[in-house]
PDB file of C-alpha atoms in Angstrom:
ATOM      1  CA  MET A   5     -10.431 -14.346 -37.066  1.00  0.00           C
ATOM      2  CA  THR A   6     -13.919 -12.363 -36.060  1.00  0.00           C
ATOM      3  CA  SER A   7     -13.761 -13.616 -32.492  1.00  0.00           C
ATOM      4  CA  ARG A   8     -10.070 -12.268 -31.968  1.00  0.00           C
ATOM      5  CA  ARG A   9     -11.151  -8.787 -33.124  1.00  0.00           C
ATOM      6  CA  ARG A  10     -14.184  -8.513 -30.808  1.00  0.00           C
ATOM      7  CA  GLN A  11     -12.510 -10.253 -27.749  1.00  0.00           C
ATOM      8  CA  PRO A  12     -10.357  -7.445 -27.272  1.00  0.00           C
ATOM      9  CA  ARG A  13     -13.252  -4.709 -27.524  1.00  0.00           C
ATOM     10  CA  THR A  14     -15.479  -6.966 -25.161  1.00  0.00           C
ATOM     11  CA  VAL A  15     -12.292  -7.024 -22.137  1.00  0.00           C
ATOM     12  CA  GLN A  16     -12.209  -3.284 -23.449  1.00  0.00           C
ATOM     13  CA  ALA A  17     -15.131  -2.779 -22.002  1.00  0.00           C
ATOM     14  CA  LEU A  18     -15.086  -4.596 -18.979  1.00  0.00           C
ATOM     15  CA  ARG A  19     -12.514  -2.717 -17.984  1.00  0.00           C
ATOM     16  CA  THR A  20     -14.013   0.773 -18.585  1.00  0.00           C
ATOM     17  CA  THR A  21     -17.457  -1.076 -16.584  1.00  0.00           C
ATOM     18  CA  ALA A  22     -14.900  -2.352 -14.031  1.00  0.00           C
ATOM     19  CA  ARG A  23     -13.172   1.150 -13.502  1.00  0.00           C
ATOM     20  CA  LEU A  24     -16.602   3.507 -13.454  1.00  0.00           C
ATOM     21  CA  LEU A  25     -17.673   1.072 -10.978  1.00  0.00           C
ATOM     22  CA  LEU A  26     -13.777   1.599  -8.741  1.00  0.00           C
ATOM     23  CA  ALA A  27     -14.963   5.023  -9.383  1.00  0.00           C
ATOM     24  CA  GLY A  28     -18.135   4.841  -7.534  1.00  0.00           C
ATOM     25  CA  LEU A  29     -16.859   2.862  -5.043  1.00  0.00           C
ATOM     26  CA  LEU A  30     -13.901   5.280  -4.262  1.00  0.00           C
ATOM     27  CA  VAL A  31     -16.319   8.362  -4.502  1.00  0.00           C
ATOM     28  CA  VAL A  32     -19.398   6.878  -2.113  1.00  0.00           C
ATOM     29  CA  ALA A  33     -15.902   5.493   0.115  1.00  0.00           C
ATOM     30  CA  GLY A  34     -14.950   9.056   0.420  1.00  0.00           C
ATOM     31  CA  ALA A  35     -17.956  11.035   0.835  1.00  0.00           C
ATOM     32  CA  SER A  36     -18.993   8.348   3.665  1.00  0.00           C
ATOM     33  CA  HIS A  37     -15.283   9.452   5.379  1.00  0.00           C
ATOM     34  CA  LEU A  38     -16.854  13.486   5.237  1.00  0.00           C
ATOM     35  CA  THR A  39     -19.814  12.813   6.460  1.00  0.00           C
ATOM     36  CA  TRP A  40     -22.149  10.133   7.740  1.00  0.00           C
ATOM     37  CA  GLY A  41     -19.285   7.762   8.133  1.00  0.00           C
ATOM     38  CA  ARG A  42     -16.832  10.133   9.829  1.00  0.00           C
ATOM     39  CA  ARG A  43     -17.087   9.906  14.154  1.00  0.00           C
ATOM     40  CA  GLY A  44     -16.732   5.721  13.065  1.00  0.00           C
ATOM     41  CA  TYR A  45     -14.050   5.444  10.509  1.00  0.00           C
ATOM     42  CA  ARG A  46     -12.295   7.618  13.999  1.00  0.00           C
ATOM     43  CA  ILE A  47     -11.890   3.881  15.639  1.00  0.00           C
ATOM     44  CA  VAL A  48     -10.391   2.204  12.576  1.00  0.00           C
ATOM     45  CA  VAL A  49      -7.375   4.653  12.697  1.00  0.00           C
ATOM     46  CA  PRO A  50      -4.410   2.714  14.593  1.00  0.00           C
ATOM     47  CA  ASP A  51      -2.960   5.024  17.205  1.00  0.00           C
ATOM     48  CA  TRP A  52       0.705   3.792  16.001  1.00  0.00           C
ATOM     49  CA  ALA A  53      -0.692   6.215  13.254  1.00  0.00           C
ATOM     50  CA  THR A  54      -1.372   9.283  14.357  1.00  0.00           C
ATOM     51  CA  ARG A  55       1.871   9.317  15.641  1.00  0.00           C
ATOM     52  CA  LEU A  56       3.707   8.286  12.894  1.00  0.00           C
ATOM     53  CA  LEU A  57       1.540  10.923  10.951  1.00  0.00           C
ATOM     54  CA  ARG A  58       1.402  13.721  13.523  1.00  0.00           C
ATOM     55  CA  THR A  59      -1.864  14.619  13.314  1.00  0.00           C
ATOM     56  CA  ASP A  60      -5.496  13.258  14.830  1.00  0.00           C
ATOM     57  CA  LYS A  61      -7.815  10.676  13.807  1.00  0.00           C
ATOM     58  CA  ASP A  62     -10.398  12.684  12.364  1.00  0.00           C
ATOM     59  CA  ALA A  63      -7.317  14.702  10.102  1.00  0.00           C
ATOM     60  CA  ILE A  64      -6.383  10.865   8.937  1.00  0.00           C
ATOM     61  CA  VAL A  65     -10.243  10.331   8.280  1.00  0.00           C
ATOM     62  CA  VAL A  66     -10.977  13.330   6.486  1.00  0.00           C
ATOM     63  CA  ALA A  67      -7.664  12.681   4.271  1.00  0.00           C
ATOM     64  CA  SER A  68      -8.163   9.510   3.319  1.00  0.00           C
ATOM     65  CA  GLY A  69     -11.284  10.699   2.497  1.00  0.00           C
ATOM     66  CA  VAL A  70     -10.624  13.437   0.233  1.00  0.00           C
ATOM     67  CA  VAL A  71      -7.670  10.910  -1.472  1.00  0.00           C
ATOM     68  CA  GLU A  72     -10.677   8.482  -2.176  1.00  0.00           C
ATOM     69  CA  LEU A  73     -12.803  11.424  -3.736  1.00  0.00           C
ATOM     70  CA  MET A  74      -9.914  12.695  -5.653  1.00  0.00           C
ATOM     71  CA  LEU A  75      -8.599   9.028  -7.103  1.00  0.00           C
ATOM     72  CA  GLY A  76     -12.120   8.466  -7.732  1.00  0.00           C
ATOM     73  CA  GLY A  77     -12.486  11.170 -10.045  1.00  0.00           C
ATOM     74  CA  ALA A  78      -9.294  10.689 -11.967  1.00  0.00           C
ATOM     75  CA  LEU A  79     -10.677   7.505 -12.466  1.00  0.00           C
ATOM     76  CA  VAL A  80     -13.059   8.681 -14.798  1.00  0.00           C
ATOM     77  CA  CYS A  81     -11.679  12.208 -15.624  1.00  0.00           C
ATOM     78  CA  LEU A  82      -7.871  11.497 -16.699  1.00  0.00           C
ATOM     79  CA  PRO A  83      -8.454   8.811 -19.019  1.00  0.00           C
ATOM     80  CA  ARG A  84      -4.625   9.281 -20.509  1.00  0.00           C
ATOM     81  CA  GLU A  85      -3.053   8.394 -16.953  1.00  0.00           C
ATOM     82  CA  ARG A  86      -5.474   6.153 -16.215  1.00  0.00           C
ATOM     83  CA  ARG A  87      -2.349   3.354 -15.969  1.00  0.00           C
ATOM     84  CA  ARG A  88      -0.676   5.732 -13.418  1.00  0.00           C
ATOM     85  CA  VAL A  89      -3.708   6.144 -11.175  1.00  0.00           C
ATOM     86  CA  GLY A  90      -4.809   2.534 -11.163  1.00  0.00           C
ATOM     87  CA  TRP A  91      -1.305   2.350  -9.588  1.00  0.00           C
ATOM     88  CA  LEU A  92      -2.107   5.428  -7.117  1.00  0.00           C
ATOM     89  CA  VAL A  93      -5.530   3.348  -6.301  1.00  0.00           C
ATOM     90  CA  ALA A  94      -3.450   0.098  -5.153  1.00  0.00           C
ATOM     91  CA  ALA A  95      -1.090   1.616  -3.714  1.00  0.00           C
ATOM     92  CA  PHE A  96      -3.386   3.621  -1.605  1.00  0.00           C
ATOM     93  CA  PHE A  97      -5.686   0.308  -1.241  1.00  0.00           C
ATOM     94  CA  VAL A  98      -2.759  -1.288   0.495  1.00  0.00           C
ATOM     95  CA  ALA A  99      -1.866   1.539   2.687  1.00  0.00           C
ATOM     96  CA  VAL A 100      -4.974   1.749   4.754  1.00  0.00           C
ATOM     97  CA  PHE A 101      -4.163  -2.098   5.184  1.00  0.00           C
ATOM     98  CA  PRO A 102      -3.111  -1.589   8.446  1.00  0.00           C
ATOM     99  CA  GLY A 103      -5.633   0.021   9.529  1.00  0.00           C
ATOM    100  CA  ASN A 104      -8.355  -2.598   8.341  1.00  0.00           C
ATOM    101  CA  VAL A 105      -6.035  -5.209  10.387  1.00  0.00           C
ATOM    102  CA  HIS A 106      -6.300  -3.028  13.313  1.00  0.00           C
ATOM    103  CA  GLN A 107     -10.114  -2.699  13.154  1.00  0.00           C
ATOM    104  CA  TRP A 108     -10.053  -6.658  12.866  1.00  0.00           C
ATOM    105  CA  ARG A 109      -7.738  -7.238  15.364  1.00  0.00           C
ATOM    106  CA  THR A 110      -9.421  -4.684  18.298  1.00  0.00           C
ATOM    107  CA  GLY A 111     -13.170  -5.670  17.233  1.00  0.00           C
ATOM    108  CA  ARG A 112     -14.456  -2.257  17.154  1.00  0.00           C
ATOM    109  CA  GLU A 113     -17.247  -1.211  14.811  1.00  0.00           C
ATOM    110  CA  ALA A 114     -17.118   0.976  12.384  1.00  0.00           C
ATOM    111  CA  PRO A 115     -19.743   2.180   9.186  1.00  0.00           C
ATOM    112  CA  LEU A 116     -20.780  -1.237   7.798  1.00  0.00           C
ATOM    113  CA  MET A 117     -18.194  -3.500   9.803  1.00  0.00           C
ATOM    114  CA  ARG A 118     -20.114  -4.459  12.665  1.00  0.00           C
ATOM    115  CA  THR A 119     -19.081  -7.698  13.300  1.00  0.00           C
ATOM    116  CA  ASP A 120     -15.881  -9.549  13.522  1.00  0.00           C
ATOM    117  CA  ARG A 121     -17.089 -11.654  10.317  1.00  0.00           C
ATOM    118  CA  ALA A 122     -17.701  -8.660   8.245  1.00  0.00           C
ATOM    119  CA  ARG A 123     -14.500  -6.838   9.158  1.00  0.00           C
ATOM    120  CA  PHE A 124     -12.364 -10.377   8.152  1.00  0.00           C
ATOM    121  CA  VAL A 125     -14.204 -10.958   4.939  1.00  0.00           C
ATOM    122  CA  ARG A 126     -12.792  -7.298   4.464  1.00  0.00           C
ATOM    123  CA  LEU A 127      -9.501  -8.028   4.710  1.00  0.00           C
ATOM    124  CA  LEU A 128      -9.373 -10.944   2.286  1.00  0.00           C
ATOM    125  CA  LEU A 129     -11.309  -8.641  -0.145  1.00  0.00           C
ATOM    126  CA  GLN A 130      -8.479  -6.141   0.084  1.00  0.00           C
ATOM    127  CA  PRO A 131      -6.081  -7.833  -2.682  1.00  0.00           C
ATOM    128  CA  LEU A 132      -8.927  -7.785  -4.637  1.00  0.00           C
ATOM    129  CA  LEU A 133      -9.356  -4.597  -5.146  1.00  0.00           C
ATOM    130  CA  VAL A 134      -5.602  -4.125  -5.741  1.00  0.00           C
ATOM    131  CA  ALA A 135      -5.878  -6.277  -8.595  1.00  0.00           C
ATOM    132  CA  TRP A 136      -9.554  -4.990  -9.277  1.00  0.00           C
ATOM    133  CA  ALA A 137      -7.366  -0.894  -9.819  1.00  0.00           C
ATOM    134  CA  LEU A 138      -4.486  -2.328 -11.492  1.00  0.00           C
ATOM    135  CA  TRP A 139      -6.684  -4.834 -14.322  1.00  0.00           C
ATOM    136  CA  SER A 140      -9.654  -2.066 -14.922  1.00  0.00           C
ATOM    137  CA  THR A 141      -6.683   0.824 -15.802  1.00  0.00           C
ATOM    138  CA  ALA A 142      -4.485  -1.560 -17.923  1.00  0.00           C
ATOM    139  CA  THR A 143      -4.105  -0.250 -21.221  1.00  0.00           C
ATOM    140  CA  ASP A 144      -4.975  -2.017 -24.226  1.00  0.00           C
ATOM    141  CA  ALA A 145      -0.652  -2.233 -24.791  1.00  0.00           C
ATOM    142  CA  ALA A 146      -0.371  -3.125 -21.241  1.00  0.00           C
ATOM    143  CA  ALA A 147      -2.944  -5.971 -21.116  1.00  0.00           C
ATOM    144  CA  GLY A 148      -2.030  -7.224 -24.295  1.00  0.00           C
ATOM    145  CA  ARG A 149       2.183  -7.282 -22.914  1.00  0.00           C
ATOM    146  CA  THR A 150       0.803 -10.044 -20.348  1.00  0.00           C
ATOM    147  CA  HIS A 151      -0.307 -12.199 -22.907  1.00  0.00           C
ATOM    148  CA  GLY A 152       2.750 -12.231 -24.628  1.00  0.00           C
ATOM    149  CA  ARG A 153       1.261 -10.367 -27.630  1.00  0.00           C
ATOM    150  CA  HIS A 154       3.411  -7.020 -28.495  1.00  0.00           C
ATOM    151  CA  ARG A 155       1.290  -4.309 -30.772  1.00  0.00           C
TER     152      ARG A 155
END
């Protein structure tokens, strides 16, 4: 019985650690979109995105960087909204996926994505990022429901 009580605390500690790491990843990615990687990330933006959004590639890169910074901050600063923020982070990862596919298909280099292999691996990691966002922001009640328990 004691181990059952400790397990949820351990799982919650793992979720908290994973959430903080995800927040750090988003903040670093957002900062790179606004600074050292800004020029390189323009390459990732598909031409159709500029037509659809009626803006230029630089504006899309800057906007995505700002969104990453805000989401990373929200993961840390809005603990009561963490589930909603987790869904927003997951949706963001889904929204940027077409840009990652575009970069892989065109073979264009961007920061940290200099080889076809790196670009392809990133595609495979994208669903893991979505899962990471959702798992790390699950509340105790939501986590309990997924295992058939009700609290």
